[in-house]
Coordinates of C-alpha atoms in Angstrom, one line a residue:
M1 CA -202.7 8.8 94.2
G2 CA -205.7 8.9 91.8
V3 CA -209.0 9.6 93.4
F4 CA -209.6 10.0 97.1
R5 CA -213.2 9.1 98.0
F6 CA -215.1 10.7 100.8
K7 CA -218.6 9.9 101.8
R8 CA -220.3 12.7 99.8
F9 CA -217.7 13.8 97.3
D10 CA -214.6 12.6 95.5
V11 CA -211.2 14.4 95.2
V12 CA -209.0 13.9 92.2
N13 CA -205.6 13.9 93.9
E14 CA -203.1 13.8 91.0
R15 CA -201.8 17.3 89.9
S16 CA -201.9 19.3 93.1
A17 CA -198.6 20.2 94.7
M18 CA -199.9 18.8 98.0
K19 CA -202.2 15.9 98.3
V20 CA -205.1 15.0 100.6
N21 CA -203.6 14.8 104.1
T22 CA -204.6 14.3 107.7
D23 CA -203.9 17.9 108.7
G24 CA -206.3 19.3 106.1
V25 CA -209.0 16.8 107.0
L26 CA -208.7 17.6 110.7
L27 CA -209.1 21.3 110.0
G28 CA -212.1 20.7 107.7
A29 CA -213.8 18.5 110.3
A30 CA -213.0 20.5 113.4
M31 CA -213.1 24.2 112.6
T32 CA -216.1 26.2 113.7
I33 CA -218.8 26.6 111.1
L34 CA -222.0 28.4 111.8
S35 CA -225.3 28.3 109.9
T36 CA -225.1 32.1 109.6
D37 CA -221.8 32.0 107.7
R38 CA -222.2 33.3 104.2
T39 CA -218.7 33.9 102.9
M40 CA -215.6 31.7 103.3
L41 CA -212.1 31.8 102.0
D42 CA -209.7 28.8 101.7
V43 CA -206.1 30.1 101.4
G44 CA -203.8 27.6 99.7
T45 CA -206.6 25.2 98.7
G46 CA -204.5 22.4 97.0
T47 CA -207.0 19.8 95.9
G48 CA -209.9 21.8 97.4
T49 CA -210.6 19.2 100.1
I50 CA -211.0 21.5 103.0
A51 CA -213.3 23.8 101.0
L52 CA -215.4 20.8 100.0
M53 CA -215.7 19.7 103.7
A54 CA -216.7 23.3 104.6
A55 CA -219.4 23.2 101.9
Q56 CA -220.7 19.9 103.2
R57 CA -220.7 21.1 106.8
L58 CA -222.3 24.5 106.0
S59 CA -225.0 22.6 104.0
S60 CA -225.8 20.5 107.0
A61 CA -225.7 23.5 109.4
I62 CA -228.1 25.5 107.2
L63 CA -230.4 22.5 106.7
N64 CA -230.6 21.8 110.5
S65 CA -231.3 25.4 111.3
S66 CA -233.8 26.1 108.5
S67 CA -237.6 25.6 108.8
V68 CA -237.7 25.1 105.0
I69 CA -237.8 21.4 104.1
L70 CA -236.2 20.7 100.7
N71 CA -235.0 17.4 99.3
S72 CA -231.4 18.5 98.7
S73 CA -229.0 20.4 101.0
S74 CA -227.3 21.9 97.9
V75 CA -230.7 23.4 96.9
I76 CA -230.8 25.1 100.3
L77 CA -227.3 26.4 99.8
N78 CA -228.0 27.7 96.3
E79 CA -231.5 29.1 96.6
V80 CA -232.3 29.9 100.2
K81 CA -229.1 31.2 101.8
N82 CA -226.8 31.8 98.8
P83 CA -223.4 31.4 100.5
R84 CA -220.0 31.6 98.7
I85 CA -216.8 29.8 99.2
D86 CA -213.7 31.1 97.5
A87 CA -210.5 29.0 97.3
I88 CA -207.1 30.3 96.1
D89 CA -203.8 28.7 95.3
I90 CA -200.6 30.1 93.8
D91 CA -200.0 26.8 92.0
E92 CA -201.9 26.7 88.7
A93 CA -202.2 22.9 88.6
S94 CA -203.6 22.8 92.1
A95 CA -206.1 25.6 91.4
S96 CA -207.2 23.8 88.3
E97 CA -207.6 20.4 90.1
A98 CA -209.5 22.1 92.9
S99 CA -211.8 23.7 90.3
A100 CA -212.5 20.3 88.7
N101 CA -213.2 18.8 92.1
F102 CA -215.6 21.6 92.9
I103 CA -217.5 21.3 89.6
N104 CA -218.0 17.6 90.3
S105 CA -219.3 18.1 93.8
P106 CA -222.9 18.6 95.1
W107 CA -222.0 22.2 95.9
N108 CA -220.5 23.3 92.6
S109 CA -222.4 26.6 92.3
I110 CA -221.1 28.0 95.6
L111 CA -217.4 26.9 95.3
K112 CA -215.0 28.8 93.1
A113 CA -211.2 28.3 92.7
H114 CA -208.9 31.1 91.8
H115 CA -205.3 30.8 90.6
L116 CA -203.9 33.7 92.5
P117 CA -201.4 34.4 95.3
L118 CA -203.1 35.9 98.4
E119 CA -201.5 39.4 97.7
E120 CA -203.1 39.6 94.3
F121 CA -206.4 38.2 95.5
A122 CA -206.5 40.8 98.2
A123 CA -206.0 43.6 95.7
S124 CA -208.7 42.3 93.3
A125 CA -211.5 41.1 95.7
E126 CA -213.8 43.1 97.9
T127 CA -215.5 40.4 99.8
V128 CA -215.6 40.5 103.6
Y129 CA -215.3 36.9 104.9
D130 CA -217.1 35.2 107.8
L131 CA -214.5 32.4 107.9
I132 CA -210.9 32.3 106.6
F133 CA -209.2 29.0 106.8
S134 CA -205.9 27.5 105.8
N135 CA -203.5 24.6 106.1
P136 CA -200.5 26.9 105.4
P137 CA -196.9 26.0 104.8
Y138 CA -195.0 25.7 108.0
F139 CA -191.4 24.4 107.5
E140 CA -189.6 27.6 108.1
D141 CA -186.1 26.3 108.9
S142 CA -185.9 22.9 107.3
L143 CA -184.3 22.0 104.0
T144 CA -186.6 22.7 101.1
A145 CA -188.1 19.9 99.1
P146 CA -186.4 19.0 95.8
D147 CA -189.7 19.5 93.9
E148 CA -190.2 23.3 93.5
R149 CA -194.0 23.1 93.5
K150 CA -194.0 21.0 96.6
S151 CA -191.4 23.2 98.2
T152 CA -193.7 26.3 97.6
A153 CA -196.6 24.4 99.2
R154 CA -194.6 23.3 102.3
H155 CA -192.2 26.2 103.1
T156 CA -193.1 29.6 104.3
S157 CA -189.9 31.1 102.9
D158 CA -191.2 30.4 99.4
G159 CA -194.5 32.3 99.8
L160 CA -197.5 32.1 102.0
S161 CA -197.3 32.1 105.8
Y162 CA -199.8 32.5 108.6
R163 CA -198.5 36.1 108.9
D164 CA -199.9 36.8 105.4
I165 CA -203.2 35.3 106.4
F166 CA -203.5 37.4 109.5
E167 CA -202.6 40.6 107.6
F168 CA -205.3 39.8 105.1
A169 CA -207.8 38.9 107.8
K170 CA -207.1 42.2 109.6
D171 CA -208.9 44.1 106.9
R172 CA -211.1 41.4 105.3
L173 CA -212.6 39.5 108.2
S174 CA -216.2 40.3 109.1
E175 CA -217.1 41.7 112.5
N176 CA -218.0 38.3 113.9
G177 CA -215.8 36.3 111.6
R178 CA -213.1 33.7 112.4
V179 CA -209.7 32.6 111.2
S180 CA -209.0 28.9 111.5
L181 CA -205.5 27.4 110.9
V182 CA -203.8 24.0 111.4
L183 CA -200.1 24.2 112.3
P184 CA -197.4 22.4 114.3
A185 CA -197.9 22.6 118.0
D186 CA -194.6 24.3 118.5
Q187 CA -195.8 27.4 116.6
E188 CA -198.6 28.1 119.1
A189 CA -196.9 31.0 120.9
A190 CA -195.6 32.8 117.8
L191 CA -199.0 32.3 116.1
T192 CA -201.0 33.8 118.9
R193 CA -198.6 36.7 119.4
Y194 CA -198.7 37.7 115.7
A195 CA -202.5 37.4 115.7
R196 CA -202.8 39.8 118.5
M197 CA -200.6 42.3 116.6
C198 CA -203.3 42.1 113.9
G199 CA -206.2 42.6 116.3
L200 CA -207.2 38.9 116.4
Y201 CA -207.5 36.8 119.5
L202 CA -207.4 33.1 120.1
F203 CA -210.8 31.8 121.3
R204 CA -210.4 28.0 120.7
I205 CA -207.6 25.6 120.3
L206 CA -207.6 21.9 119.6
R207 CA -204.3 20.1 120.3
V208 CA -203.8 16.9 118.3
R209 CA -201.6 14.0 119.3
T210 CA -201.1 10.8 117.3
V211 CA -201.1 8.5 120.3
P212 CA -201.7 8.9 124.1
R213 CA -198.0 8.7 125.0
K214 CA -196.9 11.5 122.7
A215 CA -197.2 15.2 123.1
P216 CA -199.5 17.1 120.7
S217 CA -197.9 17.6 117.3
R218 CA -200.6 19.7 115.7
I219 CA -202.9 22.5 116.7
I220 CA -206.1 23.8 115.2
A221 CA -206.2 27.4 116.3
E222 CA -209.2 29.7 115.9
F223 CA -209.2 33.5 116.2
S224 CA -211.7 36.3 116.2
R225 CA -211.8 40.1 116.6
T226 CA -213.2 39.7 120.2
R227 CA -211.2 38.9 123.3
C228 CA -212.8 35.9 124.8
A229 CA -213.4 35.6 128.6
E230 CA -212.3 32.0 128.6
L231 CA -210.3 30.1 126.0
S232 CA -211.8 26.8 124.8
E233 CA -209.0 24.2 125.0
E234 CA -209.5 20.6 123.6
L235 CA -207.3 17.6 123.1
L236 CA -207.7 15.0 120.4
T237 CA -205.9 11.7 120.2
I238 CA -206.0 10.0 116.8
Q239 CA -205.0 6.4 117.7
D240 CA -204.8 4.2 120.8
E241 CA -203.4 0.7 120.8
G242 CA -203.3 0.6 117.0
K243 CA -206.9 1.7 116.5
Y244 CA -208.6 5.0 115.8
T245 CA -210.1 6.5 118.9
Q246 CA -213.8 7.0 119.2
E247 CA -213.3 10.8 119.4
Y248 CA -211.4 10.8 116.1
L249 CA -214.0 8.5 114.4
S250 CA -216.8 10.9 115.6
L251 CA -214.9 14.0 114.3
T252 CA -214.2 12.6 110.9
G253 CA -217.1 10.1 110.5
D254 CA -219.2 12.4 108.2
F255 CA -216.3 12.4 105.7
Y256 CA -214.1 9.3 105.8
L257 CA -215.2 5.9 104.4
F258 CA -213.8 3.9 107.3
A259 CA -213.5 0.1 106.6

């Protein structure tokens, strides 16, 4: 697929087990990012797209909240606030491609890719994270893909699952931190149930449907350590009558180069 061009960065999209995809872009555009966030972790980064989107959004959030006027948002990131975004992937080629994409981005000094499974990363790192996000594998019962690398990226039985992410977050999420995941809509009940077992509670859910006549097929679910008084529930429709909806264009407009 060569190079996928976003408005403010490019993603080399050749060697990663999983390519740039709509699920990842939706998570990167919709997950909650605060100007006070300082540490983030992308679990199963692939090409690094979601981490790059997080860096762009954090840059804008800090710029908008800062009284310091500088010419470059990357300068604000690097010199004023000094945040850090780690990205891990069990697949060596994916981690390497993500690293190259990070180096060639405007936020290269705060993004770092690691070729490690989550279990090993947990044992070696000591950082507490304000935001942990992932587009994890989710095909638990379907036939595995013929390509072993793609199978590992797509199937929970081969490695990473949302359960692993919650177990990690249980110990490594900051007091006011969040976990943000994109998953199939039919996993909502199991997802929230397991999160509660880890002391994490759903505070926001965005249900995504492709067209108005269809039921939601994806959810972006966000969790924190605090039980919320009222769950924030949203609905996003991607297309209507063959065209992108205004809500979808507004959500992704800072990233996609729409024709």
